[in-house]
Tab-separated table of C-alpha atoms in Angstrom:
chain	number	residue	atom	x	y	z
A	1	MET	CA	17.602	-31.608	38.098
A	2	GLY	CA	14.063	-31.912	39.476
A	3	ARG	CA	11.091	-32.850	37.352
A	4	GLY	CA	9.624	-29.333	37.540
A	5	VAL	CA	12.866	-27.762	36.399
A	6	LYS	CA	13.105	-30.251	33.512
A	7	LEU	CA	9.582	-29.422	32.402
A	8	MET	CA	10.353	-25.711	32.505
A	9	ALA	CA	13.516	-26.255	30.472
A	10	MET	CA	11.623	-28.306	27.912
A	11	ALA	CA	8.932	-25.650	27.640
A	12	LEU	CA	11.573	-22.973	27.112
A	13	LEU	CA	13.235	-25.024	24.380
A	14	CYS	CA	9.867	-25.542	22.675
A	15	PHE	CA	9.194	-21.812	22.823
A	16	ILE	CA	12.594	-20.981	21.323
A	17	PHE	CA	12.116	-23.600	18.596
A	18	ALA	CA	8.644	-22.287	17.738
A	19	SER	CA	9.899	-18.704	17.708
A	20	ASN	CA	12.804	-19.549	15.437
A	21	LEU	CA	10.486	-21.529	13.182
A	22	ALA	CA	8.105	-18.585	12.909
A	23	HIS	CA	10.888	-16.183	11.970
A	24	SER	CA	12.331	-18.637	9.444
A	25	GLU	CA	9.061	-18.656	7.483
A	26	GLU	CA	9.596	-17.749	3.859
A	27	VAL	CA	9.416	-14.052	3.065
A	28	TYR	CA	7.507	-13.198	-0.106
A	29	GLU	CA	7.991	-10.152	-2.309
A	30	TRP	CA	4.782	-8.989	-3.950
A	31	ASN	CA	4.720	-9.368	-7.690
A	32	PHE	CA	2.197	-9.641	-10.477
A	33	LYS	CA	2.306	-10.747	-14.099
A	34	PRO	CA	1.433	-7.844	-16.417
A	35	ALA	CA	-0.807	-8.487	-19.400
A	36	LYS	CA	-0.952	-6.757	-22.762
A	37	ASN	CA	-3.723	-4.642	-24.295
A	38	ASN	CA	-4.854	-3.230	-20.943
A	39	GLU	CA	-5.934	-6.637	-19.694
A	40	PRO	CA	-5.806	-7.343	-15.929
A	41	PRO	CA	-2.647	-9.005	-14.591
A	42	THR	CA	-2.436	-12.174	-12.547
A	43	THR	CA	-0.340	-13.118	-9.546
A	44	GLU	CA	0.885	-16.241	-7.744
A	45	PRO	CA	-1.835	-18.690	-6.611
A	46	HIS	CA	-0.441	-18.857	-3.071
A	47	TYR	CA	-0.506	-15.047	-2.898
A	48	LEU	CA	-4.196	-15.164	-3.747
A	49	GLU	CA	-4.736	-17.701	-0.961
A	50	LEU	CA	-3.047	-15.398	1.548
A	51	LEU	CA	-5.064	-12.407	0.366
A	52	ASP	CA	-8.268	-14.368	0.706
A	53	ARG	CA	-7.332	-15.598	4.178
A	54	HIS	CA	-6.414	-12.138	5.447
A	55	ASP	CA	-8.974	-9.983	3.589
A	56	GLY	CA	-6.328	-8.315	1.452
A	57	TYR	CA	-6.632	-6.818	-2.020
A	58	TYR	CA	-4.488	-6.174	-5.053
A	59	ILE	CA	-7.157	-5.583	-7.698
A	60	GLY	CA	-10.834	-4.710	-7.967
A	61	ASP	CA	-13.662	-5.996	-10.125
A	62	THR	CA	-12.085	-6.502	-13.546
A	63	ASP	CA	-15.483	-6.290	-15.253
A	64	LYS	CA	-15.884	-2.647	-14.231
A	65	LYS	CA	-13.770	0.340	-15.199
A	66	ASN	CA	-13.000	1.460	-11.670
A	67	LEU	CA	-9.519	2.623	-10.685
A	68	TYR	CA	-7.945	2.969	-7.239
A	69	LEU	CA	-5.171	5.525	-7.056
A	70	THR	CA	-2.612	4.929	-4.302
A	71	PHE	CA	0.671	6.639	-3.461
A	72	ASP	CA	3.513	5.276	-1.388
A	73	SER	CA	4.897	8.206	0.579
A	74	GLY	CA	8.075	7.233	2.362
A	75	TYR	CA	9.480	10.746	2.418
A	76	GLU	CA	8.786	14.134	0.895
A	77	ASN	CA	10.385	15.423	-2.303
A	78	GLY	CA	8.343	18.546	-2.972
A	79	CYS	CA	5.753	16.791	-5.151
A	80	THR	CA	2.966	15.883	-2.744
A	81	ASP	CA	1.382	19.341	-2.690
A	82	ILE	CA	1.351	19.311	-6.499
A	83	ILE	CA	-0.344	15.900	-6.493
A	84	LEU	CA	-2.903	17.061	-3.923
A	85	ASP	CA	-3.624	20.188	-5.971
A	86	VAL	CA	-4.403	18.043	-9.027
A	87	LEU	CA	-6.580	15.630	-7.058
A	88	LYS	CA	-8.535	18.547	-5.587
A	89	GLU	CA	-9.009	20.186	-8.987
A	90	LYS	CA	-10.163	16.905	-10.574
A	91	ASN	CA	-12.226	15.798	-7.544
A	92	VAL	CA	-10.443	12.436	-7.456
A	93	PRO	CA	-9.902	10.386	-4.276
A	94	ALA	CA	-6.610	8.693	-3.495
A	95	ALA	CA	-4.844	6.852	-0.709
A	96	PHE	CA	-1.454	7.871	0.665
A	97	PHE	CA	0.548	5.257	2.551
A	98	VAL	CA	2.842	7.166	4.886
A	99	THR	CA	5.778	6.433	7.167
A	100	GLY	CA	6.913	7.990	10.424
A	101	TYR	CA	8.902	10.550	8.445
A	102	TYR	CA	5.709	12.441	7.631
A	103	PHE	CA	4.616	12.705	11.239
A	104	GLU	CA	8.051	13.916	12.295
A	105	ARG	CA	8.536	16.441	9.461
A	106	GLN	CA	5.402	16.883	7.325
A	107	GLU	CA	2.345	16.846	9.597
A	108	ALA	CA	0.714	19.588	7.549
A	109	LEU	CA	0.654	17.308	4.502
A	110	ILE	CA	-0.950	14.505	6.514
A	111	LYS	CA	-3.576	16.945	7.734
A	112	ARG	CA	-4.215	18.162	4.213
A	113	MET	CA	-4.611	14.613	2.875
A	114	ASP	CA	-7.188	13.868	5.531
A	115	ASP	CA	-8.976	17.229	5.312
A	116	GLU	CA	-9.411	16.831	1.553
A	117	GLY	CA	-11.026	13.417	1.896
A	118	HIS	CA	-8.168	11.115	1.007
A	119	ILE	CA	-7.361	7.922	2.843
A	120	VAL	CA	-4.141	7.915	4.831
A	121	GLY	CA	-2.779	4.400	5.194
A	122	ASN	CA	-0.032	2.792	7.237
A	123	HIS	CA	3.353	2.199	5.597
A	124	SER	CA	5.095	1.513	8.952
A	125	TRP	CA	7.192	3.913	10.993
A	126	ASN	CA	10.700	2.996	9.763
A	127	HIS	CA	9.897	1.126	6.503
A	128	PRO	CA	11.368	-2.267	7.517
A	129	SER	CA	10.526	-5.645	6.015
A	130	LEU	CA	7.732	-6.616	8.405
A	131	PRO	CA	7.965	-10.428	8.039
A	132	GLU	CA	11.592	-10.242	9.125
A	133	LEU	CA	10.689	-8.607	12.442
A	134	LYS	CA	9.592	-10.185	15.699
A	135	ASP	CA	5.846	-10.151	16.318
A	136	GLU	CA	6.017	-7.382	18.905
A	137	ASP	CA	8.167	-5.225	16.624
A	138	VAL	CA	5.623	-5.527	13.802
A	139	VAL	CA	2.935	-4.338	16.206
A	140	THR	CA	5.119	-1.413	17.307
A	141	GLU	CA	5.901	-0.342	13.743
A	142	LEU	CA	2.208	-0.168	12.897
A	143	ALA	CA	1.039	1.250	16.216
A	144	LYS	CA	3.423	4.218	16.132
A	145	VAL	CA	2.014	5.393	12.803
A	146	ASN	CA	-1.610	4.807	13.783
A	147	ASP	CA	-1.171	6.520	17.152
A	148	ALA	CA	0.404	9.568	15.500
A	149	PHE	CA	-2.436	9.712	12.957
A	150	GLU	CA	-5.081	9.375	15.663
A	151	SER	CA	-3.433	12.107	17.701
A	152	LEU	CA	-3.420	14.413	14.660
A	153	THR	CA	-6.850	13.670	13.197
A	154	GLY	CA	-8.846	11.721	15.786
A	155	LYS	CA	-9.133	8.817	13.325
A	156	GLU	CA	-7.619	5.361	13.102
A	157	MET	CA	-6.081	3.714	10.053
A	158	ASP	CA	-7.696	0.795	8.225
A	159	TYR	CA	-5.250	-0.057	5.446
A	160	LEU	CA	-1.658	-1.243	5.290
A	161	ARG	CA	0.783	-1.164	2.389
A	162	PRO	CA	3.626	-3.436	3.531
A	163	PRO	CA	6.975	-1.662	3.206
A	164	GLN	CA	9.287	-3.096	0.558
A	165	GLY	CA	6.335	-5.168	-0.652
A	166	THR	CA	7.360	-8.054	1.596
A	167	PHE	CA	4.940	-10.242	3.506
A	168	ASN	CA	4.119	-13.734	4.685
A	169	ASP	CA	1.313	-15.454	6.532
A	170	ARG	CA	2.618	-14.413	9.951
A	171	SER	CA	3.048	-10.715	9.157
A	172	MET	CA	-0.353	-10.595	7.474
A	173	ASP	CA	-1.938	-12.348	10.433
A	174	ILE	CA	-0.456	-9.834	12.871
A	175	ALA	CA	-1.619	-6.905	10.763
A	176	LYS	CA	-5.124	-8.343	10.508
A	177	ASP	CA	-5.242	-8.781	14.280
A	178	GLU	CA	-4.277	-5.112	14.572
A	179	GLY	CA	-7.244	-4.166	12.398
A	180	TYR	CA	-5.590	-3.723	8.989
A	181	GLN	CA	-6.356	-4.881	5.511
A	182	HIS	CA	-3.388	-5.318	3.188
A	183	ILE	CA	-3.526	-3.295	-0.016
A	184	PHE	CA	-1.109	-4.508	-2.681
A	185	TRP	CA	-1.285	-3.390	-6.320
A	186	SER	CA	-1.915	-4.507	-9.884
A	187	PHE	CA	-0.015	-1.689	-11.565
A	188	ALA	CA	3.386	-0.168	-10.848
A	189	TYR	CA	6.389	1.051	-12.748
A	190	VAL	CA	9.910	2.174	-11.833
A	191	ASP	CA	9.123	5.656	-10.529
A	192	TRP	CA	10.598	5.743	-7.019
A	193	ASN	CA	14.078	7.138	-7.708
A	194	PRO	CA	13.960	10.948	-7.938
A	195	ASN	CA	17.392	10.910	-9.592
A	196	THR	CA	16.246	8.855	-12.593
A	197	GLN	CA	13.083	10.668	-13.635
A	198	LYS	CA	12.376	10.486	-17.363
A	199	GLY	CA	9.763	13.165	-17.867
A	200	LYS	CA	6.024	13.693	-17.861
A	201	SER	CA	5.445	11.804	-21.130
A	202	TYR	CA	7.225	8.726	-19.840
A	203	ALA	CA	4.972	8.504	-16.769
A	204	TYR	CA	1.861	9.159	-18.842
A	205	GLU	CA	2.716	6.428	-21.351
A	206	ARG	CA	3.634	3.852	-18.707
A	207	ILE	CA	0.344	4.369	-16.892
A	208	LEU	CA	-1.947	4.373	-19.904
A	209	ASP	CA	-0.150	1.428	-21.456
A	210	ARG	CA	-0.856	-0.923	-18.537
A	211	VAL	CA	-3.929	0.485	-16.816
A	212	HIS	CA	-6.839	-1.972	-16.695
A	213	PRO	CA	-10.326	-2.331	-15.219
A	214	GLY	CA	-10.155	-2.695	-11.444
A	215	ALA	CA	-6.551	-1.498	-11.259
A	216	VAL	CA	-4.985	-0.617	-7.932
A	217	LEU	CA	-2.318	1.778	-9.133
A	218	LEU	CA	0.836	2.156	-7.077
A	219	LEU	CA	2.643	5.446	-7.693
A	220	HIS	CA	5.323	7.093	-5.581
A	221	SER	CA	4.772	10.642	-4.427
A	222	VAL	CA	8.494	11.449	-4.702
A	223	SER	CA	8.204	11.232	-8.502
A	224	ARG	CA	8.040	14.555	-10.307
A	225	ASP	CA	7.087	12.644	-13.455
A	226	ASN	CA	3.943	11.409	-11.708
A	227	ALA	CA	3.081	14.849	-10.365
A	228	GLU	CA	3.424	16.452	-13.788
A	229	ALA	CA	1.545	13.726	-15.671
A	230	LEU	CA	-1.291	13.210	-13.190
A	231	ALA	CA	-3.764	15.762	-14.554
A	232	ASP	CA	-3.522	14.404	-18.109
A	233	VAL	CA	-3.697	10.817	-16.836
A	234	ILE	CA	-6.926	11.550	-14.945
A	235	ASP	CA	-8.512	13.487	-17.808
A	236	ASP	CA	-7.750	10.883	-20.458
A	237	LEU	CA	-8.710	7.869	-18.370
A	238	GLU	CA	-12.011	9.465	-17.386
A	239	ALA	CA	-12.610	10.270	-21.051
A	240	ASP	CA	-12.082	6.559	-21.721
A	241	GLY	CA	-14.828	5.653	-19.251
A	242	TYR	CA	-12.786	4.955	-16.121
A	243	GLN	CA	-13.908	6.172	-12.695
A	244	PHE	CA	-11.539	6.834	-9.807
A	245	GLN	CA	-12.799	5.366	-6.558
A	246	SER	CA	-11.746	5.257	-2.915
A	247	LEU	CA	-10.212	2.177	-1.318
A	248	ASP	CA	-13.362	2.030	0.800
A	249	HIS	CA	-15.202	1.278	-2.444
A	250	LEU	CA	-12.703	-1.501	-3.232
A	251	THR	CA	-13.075	-3.181	0.162
A	252	GLY	CA	-16.816	-2.692	0.510
A	253	LYS	CA	-16.670	-0.179	3.354
A	254	SER	CA	-18.465	2.181	0.989
A	255	PHE	CA	-20.580	1.017	-1.919
A	256	PHE	CA	-20.881	4.405	-3.546
A	257	PRO	CA	-18.423	6.322	-5.732
A	258	ILE	CA	-17.061	9.665	-4.639
A	259	ASP	CA	-19.186	12.461	-6.113
């Protein structure tokens, strides 16, 4: 074997080793530590380091009673129009993180979200665990959603909610290179199974029990409980001095509240 061939073989082995090393990086699942008495939660120190490095967010200013309402929208269950009706009536902004399902089957809902001033964010095309994909597959998952949104609205997406809540330094780095900011959350409850809904009062109590200044609330748009409770949640939180803001307010893209 000639020297040139040996060098090429060594380079190939190094590439394979580096690739395997990258894909063996630990996969994290987002979590936070809830607090009592409507105090803000905390999360893992190394998660905070990753958020800082990649310009991500999970919570706003905890000294101000701003709230950021976000919905994960993996598929449609007949509740999204109800949610949008409430948001329009109450003049409240929200963000909807959508998958490819919506562009294949529910384009009218995407258009309505955008037309009514809500942020539409990227939740990937197929909802895979991004850190478990190859680099090029992460790019493809995000690009397919953004391209479909741009084709429909003429706009590009700025925010990413990682599917399954999984992430690591590599997946966050790729997303940042693609122009995204990660948006995690500081409030969530078990609301994503449409077969185990517990009623409007249950959703209302869960939300008001753990809401806190600066909260990024994660709700699922498949939940009928959320849809039915939303109007009362908004009314009572606003009566308590909270203001609902856009994610652009959270990230500093806009410094003014929605009128």
